[in-house]
Short mmCIF file of C-alpha atoms in Angstrom, two decimals:
data_model
loop_
_atom_site.label_atom_id
_atom_site.label_comp_id
_atom_site.label_asym_id
_atom_site.label_seq_id
_atom_site.Cartn_x
_atom_site.Cartn_y
_atom_site.Cartn_z
CA MET G 30 269.78 -7.60 52.73
CA LYS G 31 268.52 -4.90 50.30
CA PHE G 32 271.65 -2.67 50.71
CA LYS G 33 275.27 -4.30 50.93
CA GLY G 34 277.09 -0.39 51.20
CA ILE G 35 275.67 2.59 52.81
CA LEU G 36 277.87 5.66 51.74
CA PHE G 37 277.45 8.95 54.92
CA ASP G 38 277.91 12.42 53.89
CA LEU G 39 278.99 13.65 57.60
CA ASP G 40 278.12 17.13 58.77
CA GLY G 41 274.25 17.11 59.23
CA THR G 42 274.17 13.44 58.32
CA LEU G 43 275.81 12.00 61.28
CA ILE G 44 277.16 14.63 63.23
CA ASP G 45 275.82 18.69 63.74
CA THR G 46 278.48 20.90 63.03
CA SER G 47 275.70 23.63 62.14
CA ASN G 48 276.88 25.48 64.98
CA LEU G 49 280.59 24.95 64.50
CA ILE G 50 280.27 26.41 60.48
CA ILE G 51 277.92 29.04 60.81
CA ARG G 52 280.42 30.46 63.78
CA SER G 53 283.70 29.85 61.81
CA PHE G 54 282.13 31.87 58.66
CA GLN G 55 280.78 34.88 61.44
CA HIS G 56 284.61 35.16 62.83
CA THR G 57 285.89 35.05 59.09
CA PHE G 58 283.68 37.78 58.04
CA GLU G 59 283.88 39.84 60.85
CA GLN G 60 287.57 40.18 60.82
CA HIS G 61 288.02 40.67 57.00
CA TYR G 62 285.06 42.52 56.29
CA GLY G 63 283.47 43.62 59.28
CA ARG G 64 280.04 42.09 59.13
CA PRO G 65 279.39 38.43 59.24
CA LEU G 66 277.23 36.04 57.21
CA THR G 67 273.92 35.33 57.88
CA PRO G 68 272.84 31.47 58.40
CA GLN G 69 270.88 31.63 55.44
CA GLU G 70 274.07 32.60 53.67
CA VAL G 71 276.04 29.94 55.05
CA TYR G 72 273.42 27.34 54.77
CA ALA G 73 273.29 27.65 50.61
CA PHE G 74 276.80 26.14 50.61
CA PHE G 75 276.46 23.08 53.16
CA GLY G 76 277.77 20.03 51.21
CA LYS G 77 279.91 22.17 48.78
CA PRO G 78 283.35 22.58 49.38
CA LEU G 79 284.71 25.50 51.51
CA ARG G 80 286.40 26.92 49.04
CA ALA G 81 283.62 27.49 46.67
CA ALA G 82 282.03 29.42 49.33
CA MET G 83 284.59 32.03 49.94
CA GLU G 84 285.32 32.56 46.00
CA HIS G 85 281.01 33.69 46.43
CA TYR G 86 281.78 35.59 49.23
CA GLY G 87 285.06 36.66 49.15
CA PRO G 88 286.58 36.45 46.13
CA ASP G 89 289.21 39.43 46.70
CA LYS G 90 290.46 37.28 49.77
CA VAL G 91 289.83 33.69 49.38
CA GLU G 92 293.21 32.26 51.09
CA ASP G 93 293.03 34.63 53.92
CA LEU G 94 289.70 33.84 54.48
CA ILE G 95 290.54 29.85 54.28
CA LYS G 96 293.19 30.22 56.81
CA THR G 97 290.97 32.58 59.32
CA TYR G 98 288.13 30.12 58.74
CA ARG G 99 290.14 27.02 59.70
CA GLU G 100 292.21 28.67 62.67
CA PHE G 101 288.89 28.73 64.33
CA ASN G 102 286.95 25.50 63.41
CA LEU G 103 290.09 23.56 64.49
CA VAL G 104 290.09 25.48 67.85
CA HIS G 105 286.60 25.28 68.51
CA HIS G 106 285.90 22.08 66.51
CA ASP G 107 285.08 19.34 69.56
CA ASN G 108 283.55 21.97 71.50
CA LEU G 109 280.89 22.96 69.26
CA THR G 110 280.45 19.78 67.16
CA THR G 111 277.13 17.65 68.95
CA GLY G 112 275.68 14.56 68.28
CA PHE G 113 272.12 13.15 66.68
CA VAL G 114 270.21 11.06 68.92
CA GLY G 115 270.07 7.50 67.97
CA VAL G 116 273.13 7.63 65.47
CA ALA G 117 275.97 6.51 66.83
CA GLU G 118 273.42 3.11 67.65
CA THR G 119 272.25 2.99 64.35
CA ILE G 120 275.97 2.86 62.73
CA GLN G 121 276.97 -0.02 65.49
CA LYS G 122 273.70 -2.05 64.57
CA LEU G 123 274.86 -1.23 60.93
CA TYR G 124 278.03 -2.47 61.21
CA ASN G 125 276.98 -5.33 63.08
CA ALA G 126 274.75 -6.54 60.34
CA GLY G 127 277.74 -6.53 57.60
CA ILE G 128 277.00 -3.22 55.88
CA LEU G 129 280.10 -1.73 54.76
CA MET G 130 279.78 1.82 55.36
CA ALA G 131 282.09 5.06 53.94
CA ILE G 132 282.13 8.62 54.38
CA VAL G 133 281.72 11.02 51.47
CA THR G 134 282.34 14.38 52.79
CA SER G 135 283.49 18.10 51.24
CA LYS G 136 285.52 18.76 54.54
CA THR G 137 289.43 17.55 54.62
CA LYS G 138 289.46 13.76 55.36
CA SER G 139 291.71 14.44 58.69
CA THR G 140 288.67 16.91 59.96
CA ALA G 141 286.00 14.34 59.02
CA ILE G 142 288.08 11.61 61.19
CA ARG G 143 288.33 13.97 63.68
CA GLY G 144 284.71 14.66 63.90
CA LEU G 145 284.27 11.01 63.60
CA ARG G 146 286.36 10.43 66.80
CA LEU G 147 284.17 12.41 68.95
CA PHE G 148 281.41 10.03 68.84
CA ASP G 149 284.06 7.12 68.38
CA MET G 150 282.49 6.11 65.29
CA ASP G 151 286.08 6.13 63.62
CA LYS G 152 286.23 2.64 64.08
CA TYR G 153 283.37 1.73 61.56
CA PHE G 154 284.45 3.93 58.92
CA PRO G 155 287.85 2.73 57.21
CA ILE G 156 286.75 4.50 54.18
CA VAL G 157 287.07 8.35 54.11
CA ILE G 158 286.34 10.38 50.95
CA GLY G 159 287.74 13.99 51.68
CA HIS G 160 287.79 16.85 49.43
CA GLU G 161 291.22 16.53 48.80
CA GLU G 162 291.19 13.20 47.22
CA CYS G 163 288.72 14.27 44.25
CA LEU G 164 289.63 17.12 41.39
CA LYS G 165 285.44 17.43 41.12
CA HIS G 166 283.55 17.77 43.95
CA LYS G 167 279.42 16.80 44.86
CA PRO G 168 277.88 17.54 42.51
CA ASP G 169 279.79 15.60 40.86
CA PRO G 170 279.87 12.19 40.79
CA GLU G 171 283.46 11.56 41.68
CA PRO G 172 283.84 11.13 45.04
CA VAL G 173 280.92 9.00 45.42
CA LEU G 174 282.52 6.70 41.97
CA LEU G 175 285.90 7.39 44.30
CA ALA G 176 284.01 5.60 47.21
CA LEU G 177 282.28 3.32 45.59
CA GLU G 178 285.51 1.56 43.90
CA GLN G 179 287.23 1.39 47.33
CA ILE G 180 284.58 -0.22 49.10
CA LYS G 181 284.28 -2.54 46.02
CA LEU G 182 280.63 -2.07 45.63
CA ALA G 183 278.37 -1.60 42.24
CA PRO G 184 276.50 1.46 42.63
CA ALA G 185 273.38 -0.62 42.70
CA GLU G 186 274.26 -2.97 45.97
CA CYS G 187 275.06 1.03 47.96
CA LEU G 188 272.74 3.66 49.31
CA MET G 189 273.89 7.55 49.84
CA VAL G 190 272.50 8.92 52.64
CA GLY G 191 272.37 13.22 53.15
CA ASP G 192 271.09 16.26 54.09
CA SER G 193 272.19 18.25 50.79
CA PRO G 194 270.61 18.35 47.51
CA PHE G 195 275.11 17.95 46.30
CA ASP G 196 274.86 14.92 47.66
CA LEU G 197 271.82 13.28 46.13
CA ALA G 198 273.20 14.49 42.86
CA SER G 199 275.91 12.94 43.63
CA ALA G 200 275.06 9.80 44.14
CA ARG G 201 272.07 9.89 41.49
CA ALA G 202 274.83 10.41 38.84
CA ALA G 203 276.69 8.01 39.70
CA GLY G 204 273.82 5.51 39.56
CA VAL G 205 273.62 4.88 43.78
CA LYS G 206 269.84 5.03 45.38
CA THR G 207 269.98 8.41 47.87
CA ALA G 208 268.27 8.60 50.85
CA ALA G 209 267.17 12.41 52.15
CA VAL G 210 267.42 13.38 56.31
CA ARG G 211 264.89 15.10 57.25
CA TRP G 212 266.89 16.91 60.23
CA THR G 213 268.72 18.73 57.39
CA GLN G 214 269.28 22.42 58.15
CA ILE G 215 268.69 23.40 54.75
CA ASP G 216 265.82 24.10 52.79
CA TRP G 217 263.30 20.69 52.51
CA GLU G 218 262.04 21.93 49.33
CA ASN G 219 265.21 22.02 47.13
CA LEU G 220 265.99 18.12 48.70
CA LEU G 221 262.77 16.80 47.58
CA ALA G 222 263.73 18.33 44.18
CA GLU G 223 266.73 15.82 43.79
CA GLN G 224 263.49 13.12 44.28
CA PRO G 225 265.32 10.97 46.99
CA ASP G 226 264.66 7.57 46.56
CA TYR G 227 264.22 7.64 50.79
CA VAL G 228 263.40 9.87 53.57
CA LEU G 229 264.83 9.28 56.74
CA ASN G 230 262.47 10.83 59.56
CA THR G 231 264.96 9.32 62.09
CA ILE G 232 268.21 7.52 61.52
CA GLU G 233 266.82 4.44 62.72
CA ASP G 234 264.48 4.18 59.35
CA LEU G 235 268.07 2.69 58.35
CA LEU G 236 266.86 -0.16 59.50
CA ASP G 237 264.15 -0.95 58.22
CA ILE G 238 265.52 0.42 54.60
CA CYS G 239 268.40 -2.28 55.00
CA VAL G 240 265.83 -4.69 56.33
CA ILE G 241 267.62 -5.20 59.93
CA GLU G 242 266.39 -5.91 62.88
CA ASN G 243 266.40 -2.96 65.73
CA LYS G 244 266.60 -4.66 68.31
#
């Protein structure tokens, strides 16, 4: 087996929250500034903590913006979150093959677990690293290093899968191999600039990388 463990980003990698995130930002900035952010403005902060986006676009109202965003996001979370084809089935095959898996996300741990439960995947991820557990966030290596510590594997034994340059940079700084997902909403050239070790055209490509028979 090529890798004993796989670390996954969540949003945009295992579950599709793009519409939820964009709608949450647009509602928030429409309410506080009378104008919604464009999808492109939102995509620029995919993979980073919510506070970073609010400090950039609304430095005079950061706490109010975060409060409004979270209220809208929690109310609409389940009906605006969708799945990616083949993800749940592939995760189950990896789990059955004995691969250890963890989530490394820039969102809160509780919200991440809620997203996993929507698609019955929380049982495969005993380790979820949320933003509140780290002092530094992606692209800093701290979240990945914390996941490695909890999963009890060396960097060389793990692969990081993500849809954002921040995911790849964080993993590389921690000494972990990286895989970029082709279904990202982020500009593909930005991901390629991080020189991922693998490119996943579909989630099933992970089975080939890990030398697991796709049955």
